[in-house]
Short mmCIF file of C-alpha atoms and ligand atoms in Angstrom, two decimals:
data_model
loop_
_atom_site.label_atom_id
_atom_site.label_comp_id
_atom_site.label_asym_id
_atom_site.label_seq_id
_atom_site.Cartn_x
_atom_site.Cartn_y
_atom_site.Cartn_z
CA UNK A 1274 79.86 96.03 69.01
CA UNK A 1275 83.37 95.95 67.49
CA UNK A 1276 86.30 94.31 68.72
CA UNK A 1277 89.88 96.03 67.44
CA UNK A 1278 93.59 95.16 68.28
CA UNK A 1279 96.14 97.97 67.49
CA UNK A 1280 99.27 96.82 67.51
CA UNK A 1281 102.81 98.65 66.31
CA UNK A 1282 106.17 99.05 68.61
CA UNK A 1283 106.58 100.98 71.36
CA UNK A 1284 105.48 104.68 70.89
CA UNK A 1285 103.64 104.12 67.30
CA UNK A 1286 100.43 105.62 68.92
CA UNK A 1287 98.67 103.02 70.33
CA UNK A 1288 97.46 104.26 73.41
CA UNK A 1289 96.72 107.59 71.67
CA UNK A 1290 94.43 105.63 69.34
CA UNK A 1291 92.49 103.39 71.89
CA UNK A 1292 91.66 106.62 74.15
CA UNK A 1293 89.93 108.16 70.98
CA UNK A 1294 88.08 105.09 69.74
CA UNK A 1295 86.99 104.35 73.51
CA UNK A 1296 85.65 108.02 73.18
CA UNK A 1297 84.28 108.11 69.36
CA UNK A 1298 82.84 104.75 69.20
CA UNK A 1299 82.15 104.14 72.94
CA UNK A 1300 84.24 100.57 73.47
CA UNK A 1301 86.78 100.66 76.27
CA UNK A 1302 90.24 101.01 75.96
CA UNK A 1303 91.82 98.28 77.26
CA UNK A 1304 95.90 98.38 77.47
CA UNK A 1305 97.34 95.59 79.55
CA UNK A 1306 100.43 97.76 80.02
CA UNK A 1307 98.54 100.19 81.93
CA UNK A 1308 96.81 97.63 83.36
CA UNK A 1309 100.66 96.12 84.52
CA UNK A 1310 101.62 99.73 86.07
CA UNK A 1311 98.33 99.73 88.10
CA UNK A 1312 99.64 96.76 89.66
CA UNK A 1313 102.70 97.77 90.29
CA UNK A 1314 101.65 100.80 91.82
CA UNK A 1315 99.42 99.41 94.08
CA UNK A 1316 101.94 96.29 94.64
CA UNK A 1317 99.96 93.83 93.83
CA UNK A 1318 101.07 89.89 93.49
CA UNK A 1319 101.01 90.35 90.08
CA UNK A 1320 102.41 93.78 90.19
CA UNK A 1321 105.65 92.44 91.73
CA UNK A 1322 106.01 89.39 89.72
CA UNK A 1323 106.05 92.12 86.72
CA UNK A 1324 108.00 95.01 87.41
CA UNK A 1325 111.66 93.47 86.72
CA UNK A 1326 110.30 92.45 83.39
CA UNK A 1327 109.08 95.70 82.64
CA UNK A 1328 111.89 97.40 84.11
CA UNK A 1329 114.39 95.50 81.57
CA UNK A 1330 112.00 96.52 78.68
CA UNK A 1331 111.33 92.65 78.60
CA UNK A 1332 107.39 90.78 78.18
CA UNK A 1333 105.81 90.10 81.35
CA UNK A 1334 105.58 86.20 80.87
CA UNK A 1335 102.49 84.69 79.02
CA UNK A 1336 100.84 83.11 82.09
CA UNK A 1337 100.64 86.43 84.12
CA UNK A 1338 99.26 88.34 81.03
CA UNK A 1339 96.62 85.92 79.96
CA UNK A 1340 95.28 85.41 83.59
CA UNK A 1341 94.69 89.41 84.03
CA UNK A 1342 93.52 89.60 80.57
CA UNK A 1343 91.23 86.84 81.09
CA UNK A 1344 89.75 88.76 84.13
CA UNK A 1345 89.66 92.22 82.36
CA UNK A 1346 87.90 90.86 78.90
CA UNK A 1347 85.02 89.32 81.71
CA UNK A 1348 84.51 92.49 83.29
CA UNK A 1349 80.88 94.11 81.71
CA UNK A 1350 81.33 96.76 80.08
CA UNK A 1351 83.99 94.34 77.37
CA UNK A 1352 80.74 92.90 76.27
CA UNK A 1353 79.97 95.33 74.40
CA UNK A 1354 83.51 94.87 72.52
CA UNK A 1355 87.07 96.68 72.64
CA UNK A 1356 89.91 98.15 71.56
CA UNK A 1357 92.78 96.30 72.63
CA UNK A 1358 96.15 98.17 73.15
CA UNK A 1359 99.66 96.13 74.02
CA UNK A 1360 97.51 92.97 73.85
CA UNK A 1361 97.96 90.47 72.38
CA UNK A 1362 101.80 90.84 71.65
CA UNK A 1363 103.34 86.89 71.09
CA UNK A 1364 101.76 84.40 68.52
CA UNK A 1365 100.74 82.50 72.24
CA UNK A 1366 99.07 85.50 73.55
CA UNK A 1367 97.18 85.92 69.72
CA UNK A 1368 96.27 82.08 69.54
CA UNK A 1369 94.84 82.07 73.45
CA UNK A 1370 92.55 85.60 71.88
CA UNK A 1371 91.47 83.41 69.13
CA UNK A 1372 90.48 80.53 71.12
CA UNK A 1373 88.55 82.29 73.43
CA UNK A 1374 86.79 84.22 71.04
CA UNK A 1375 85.71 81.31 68.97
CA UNK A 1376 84.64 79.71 72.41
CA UNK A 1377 82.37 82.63 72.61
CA UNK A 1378 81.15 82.32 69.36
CA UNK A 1379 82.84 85.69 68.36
CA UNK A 1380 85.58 87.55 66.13
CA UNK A 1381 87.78 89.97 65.70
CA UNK A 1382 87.41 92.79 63.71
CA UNK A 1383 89.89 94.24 62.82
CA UNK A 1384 93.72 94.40 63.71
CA UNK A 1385 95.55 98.31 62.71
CA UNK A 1386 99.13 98.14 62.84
CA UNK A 1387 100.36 101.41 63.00
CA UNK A 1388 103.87 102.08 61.00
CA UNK A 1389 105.94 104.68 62.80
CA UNK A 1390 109.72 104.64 61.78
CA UNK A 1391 112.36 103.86 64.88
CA UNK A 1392 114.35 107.64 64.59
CA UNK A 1393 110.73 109.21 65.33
CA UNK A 1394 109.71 106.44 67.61
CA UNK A 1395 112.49 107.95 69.63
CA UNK A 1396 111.87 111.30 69.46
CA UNK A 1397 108.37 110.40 70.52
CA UNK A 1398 109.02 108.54 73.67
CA UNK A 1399 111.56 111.10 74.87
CA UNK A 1400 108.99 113.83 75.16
CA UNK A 1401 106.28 111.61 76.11
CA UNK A 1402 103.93 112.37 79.61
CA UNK A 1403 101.71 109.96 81.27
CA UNK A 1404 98.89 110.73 83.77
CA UNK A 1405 99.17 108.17 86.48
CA UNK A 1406 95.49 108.83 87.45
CA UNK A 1407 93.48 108.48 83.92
CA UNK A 1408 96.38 107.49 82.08
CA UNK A 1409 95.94 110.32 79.67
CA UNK A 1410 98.93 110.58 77.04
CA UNK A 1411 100.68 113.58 76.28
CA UNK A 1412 103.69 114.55 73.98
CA UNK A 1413 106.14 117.76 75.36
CA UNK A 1414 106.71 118.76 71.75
CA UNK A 1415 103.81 118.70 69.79
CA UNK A 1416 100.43 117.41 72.35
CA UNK A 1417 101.86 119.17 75.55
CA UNK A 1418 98.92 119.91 78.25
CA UNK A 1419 97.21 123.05 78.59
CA UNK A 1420 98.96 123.47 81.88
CA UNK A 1421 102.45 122.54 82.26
CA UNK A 1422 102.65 119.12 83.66
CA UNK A 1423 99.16 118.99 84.98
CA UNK A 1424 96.84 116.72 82.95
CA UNK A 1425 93.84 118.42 80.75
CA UNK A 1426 91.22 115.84 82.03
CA UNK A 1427 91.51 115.19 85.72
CA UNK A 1428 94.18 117.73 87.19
CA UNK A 1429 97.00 115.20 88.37
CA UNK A 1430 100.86 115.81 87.98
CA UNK A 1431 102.14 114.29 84.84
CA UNK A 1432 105.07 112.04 84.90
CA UNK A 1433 107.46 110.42 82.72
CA UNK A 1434 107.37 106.04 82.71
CA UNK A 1435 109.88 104.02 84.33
CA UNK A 1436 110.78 102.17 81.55
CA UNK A 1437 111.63 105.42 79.03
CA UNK A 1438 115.13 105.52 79.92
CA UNK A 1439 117.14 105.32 76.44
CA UNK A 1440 118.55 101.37 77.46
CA UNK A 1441 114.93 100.47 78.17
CA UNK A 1442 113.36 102.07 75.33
CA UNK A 1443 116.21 100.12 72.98
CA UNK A 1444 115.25 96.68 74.98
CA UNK A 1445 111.73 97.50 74.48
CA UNK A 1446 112.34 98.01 70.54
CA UNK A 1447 114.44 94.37 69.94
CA UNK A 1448 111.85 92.38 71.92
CA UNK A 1449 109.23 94.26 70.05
CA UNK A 1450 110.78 93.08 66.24
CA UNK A 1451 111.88 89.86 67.91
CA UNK A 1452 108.82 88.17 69.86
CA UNK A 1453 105.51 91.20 68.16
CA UNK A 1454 106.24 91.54 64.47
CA UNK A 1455 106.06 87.73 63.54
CA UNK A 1456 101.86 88.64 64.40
CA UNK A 1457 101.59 90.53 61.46
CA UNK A 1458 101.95 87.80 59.39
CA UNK A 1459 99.42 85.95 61.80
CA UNK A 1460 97.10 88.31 61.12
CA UNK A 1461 98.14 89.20 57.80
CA UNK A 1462 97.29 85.13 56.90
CA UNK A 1463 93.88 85.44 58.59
CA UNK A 1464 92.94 88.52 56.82
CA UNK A 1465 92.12 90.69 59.45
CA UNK A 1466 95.76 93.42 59.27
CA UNK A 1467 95.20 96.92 58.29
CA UNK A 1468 98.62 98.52 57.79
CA UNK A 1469 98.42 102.38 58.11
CA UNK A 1470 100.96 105.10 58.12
CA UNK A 1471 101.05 106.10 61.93
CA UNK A 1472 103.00 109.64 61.15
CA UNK A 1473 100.29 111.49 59.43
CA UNK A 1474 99.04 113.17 62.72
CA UNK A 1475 96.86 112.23 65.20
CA UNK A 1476 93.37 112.93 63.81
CA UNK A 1477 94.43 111.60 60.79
CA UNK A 1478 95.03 108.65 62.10
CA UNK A 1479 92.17 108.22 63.85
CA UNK A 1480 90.23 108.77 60.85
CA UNK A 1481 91.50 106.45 58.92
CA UNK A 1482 91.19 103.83 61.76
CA UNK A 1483 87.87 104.85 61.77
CA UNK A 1484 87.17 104.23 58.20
CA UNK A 1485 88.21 100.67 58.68
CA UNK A 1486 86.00 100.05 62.14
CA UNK A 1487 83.34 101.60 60.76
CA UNK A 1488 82.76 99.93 57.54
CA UNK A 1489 83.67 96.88 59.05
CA UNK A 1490 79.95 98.08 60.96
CA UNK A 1491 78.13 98.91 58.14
CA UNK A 1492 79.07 95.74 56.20
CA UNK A 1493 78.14 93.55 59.29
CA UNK A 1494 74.90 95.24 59.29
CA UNK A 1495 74.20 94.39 55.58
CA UNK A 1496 74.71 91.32 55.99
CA UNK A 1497 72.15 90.79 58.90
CA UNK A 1498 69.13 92.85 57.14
P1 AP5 B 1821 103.01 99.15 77.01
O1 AP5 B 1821 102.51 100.08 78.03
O2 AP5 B 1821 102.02 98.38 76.20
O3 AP5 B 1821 104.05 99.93 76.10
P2 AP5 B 1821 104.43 99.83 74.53
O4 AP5 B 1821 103.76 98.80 73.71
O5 AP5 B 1821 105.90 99.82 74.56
O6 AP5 B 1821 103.76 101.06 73.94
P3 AP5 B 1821 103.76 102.48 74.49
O7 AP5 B 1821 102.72 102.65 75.55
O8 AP5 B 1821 105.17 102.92 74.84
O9 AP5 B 1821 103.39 103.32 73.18
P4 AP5 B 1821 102.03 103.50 72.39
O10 AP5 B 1821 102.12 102.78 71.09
O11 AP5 B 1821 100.82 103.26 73.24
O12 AP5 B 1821 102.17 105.06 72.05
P5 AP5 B 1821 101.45 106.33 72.72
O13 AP5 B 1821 100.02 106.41 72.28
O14 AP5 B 1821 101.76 106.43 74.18
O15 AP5 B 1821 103.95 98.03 77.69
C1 AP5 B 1821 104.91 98.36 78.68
C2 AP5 B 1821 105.53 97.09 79.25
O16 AP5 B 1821 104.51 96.28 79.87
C3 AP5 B 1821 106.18 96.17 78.20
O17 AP5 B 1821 107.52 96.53 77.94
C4 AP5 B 1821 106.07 94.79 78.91
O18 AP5 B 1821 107.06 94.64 79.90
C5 AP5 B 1821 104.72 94.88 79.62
N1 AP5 B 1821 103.60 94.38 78.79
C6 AP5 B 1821 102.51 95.08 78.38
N2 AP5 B 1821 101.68 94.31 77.67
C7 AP5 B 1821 102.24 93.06 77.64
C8 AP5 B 1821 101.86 91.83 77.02
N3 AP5 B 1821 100.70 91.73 76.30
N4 AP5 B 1821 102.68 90.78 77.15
C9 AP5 B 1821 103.82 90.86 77.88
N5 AP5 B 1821 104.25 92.01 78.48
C10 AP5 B 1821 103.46 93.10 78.36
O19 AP5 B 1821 102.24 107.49 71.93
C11 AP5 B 1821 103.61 107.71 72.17
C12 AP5 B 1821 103.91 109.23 72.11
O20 AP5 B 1821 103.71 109.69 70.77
C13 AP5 B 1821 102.98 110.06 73.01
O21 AP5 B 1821 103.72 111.10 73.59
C14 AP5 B 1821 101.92 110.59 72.04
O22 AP5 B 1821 101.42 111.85 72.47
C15 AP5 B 1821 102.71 110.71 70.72
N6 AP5 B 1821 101.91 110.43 69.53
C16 AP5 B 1821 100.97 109.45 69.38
N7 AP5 B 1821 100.46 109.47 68.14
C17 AP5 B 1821 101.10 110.46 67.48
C18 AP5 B 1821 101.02 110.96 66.13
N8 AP5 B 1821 100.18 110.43 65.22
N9 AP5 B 1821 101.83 111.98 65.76
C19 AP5 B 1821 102.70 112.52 66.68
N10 AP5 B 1821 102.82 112.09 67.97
C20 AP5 B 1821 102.03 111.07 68.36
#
């Protein structure tokens, strides 16, 4: 059982990380922006009330997001915890968390923020491939698929997001310092942040995120016997 928010702008690796954790320490990957484009794509009430936010490279507004994240954190197989990817991203979306998990009796983890600087942020996103079918992540440059374009794990035709256009991306970036950042110190303050160096390479990474999540385990174990 462990429950883990990554947070870190746009393109710091999020998704990346939350795929890998759902497969090395078997929690789901929950990302409320994929959860967003599923909507969309199957135009959904919510899915319409969302896309011209998303489109701008503005939040979706805190109502809408805590209602569907409400519903998703319900669903079965969260029980067992998560790692939570774009969620929560306003102090209002962290506090609404927080009060539900201390309704349930439950806590956090841990929260990673993943430091990527904005010049390779940008590079990142510019080569960046999506699956629309398993959401699989790819990068052109340095991940690229085995086949060119078609996804590894299911076979589907990559594409490229809506909202990766360079005036999107930049939106995406201010709102991210302006309305995402201030929870650092939020979580900083309730000593739950892990800061780590999101450049190092993917496995890396995930190694070191593992470190964390998994002696955050091994302590909580402990501390039952
Ligand atoms: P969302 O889908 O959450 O986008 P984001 O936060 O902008 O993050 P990204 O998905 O762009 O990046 P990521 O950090 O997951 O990086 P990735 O792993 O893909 O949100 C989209 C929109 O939905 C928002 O703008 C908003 O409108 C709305 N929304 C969503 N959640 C919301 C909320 N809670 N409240 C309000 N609105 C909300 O990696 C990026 C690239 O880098 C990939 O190509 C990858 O292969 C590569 N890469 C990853 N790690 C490495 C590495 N270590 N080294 C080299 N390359 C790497």
């Amino acid at each position: 059982m462990m429950r883990v928010v990554l947070l870190g702008p746009p393109g710091s690796g999020k998704g990346t990380q939350a795929s890998a954790l759902e497969r090395r320490e078997g929690i789901p990957h929950i990302a409320s922006g994929d959860l967003l484009r599923a909507n969309v794509r199957e135009n959904t009430g919510l899915g319409r009330q969302a896309k011209p936010y998303m489109d701008r490279g503005e939040l979706v507004p805190d109502d809408l997001i805590l209602e569907m994240m409400a519903k998703r954190l319900s669903e079965p197989d969260a029980q067992k915890g998560y790692a939570l990817d774009g969620f929560p991203r306003t102090v209002a979306q962290a506090e609404a968390l927080g009060e539900r998990l201390e309704g349930l009796g439950q806590r956090l983890d841990a929260v990673i923020y993943l430091e990527v600087p904005g010049a390779e942020i940008l590079r990142r996103l510019s080569g960046r491939r999506v699956c629309p079918s398993c959401n699989a992540i790819y990068q052109m440059d340095t991940m690229p698929p085995k086949k060119d374009e078609i996804c590894d794990r299911c076979g589907t035709a990559l594409v490229q997001r809506d909202d990766e256009k360079p005036d999107v991306v930049g939106r995406r970036l201010q709102v991210y310092a302006e309305q995402t950042e201030p929870l650092l110190q939020y979580y900083r303050k309730e000593g739950l942040l892990h800061e780590i160096n999101g450049t190092i390479g993917v496995d890396n990474v995930l190694a070191a995120i593992s470190g964390i999540v998994e002696g955050k385990a091994a302590s909580r174990e402990e501390q039952c016997l």
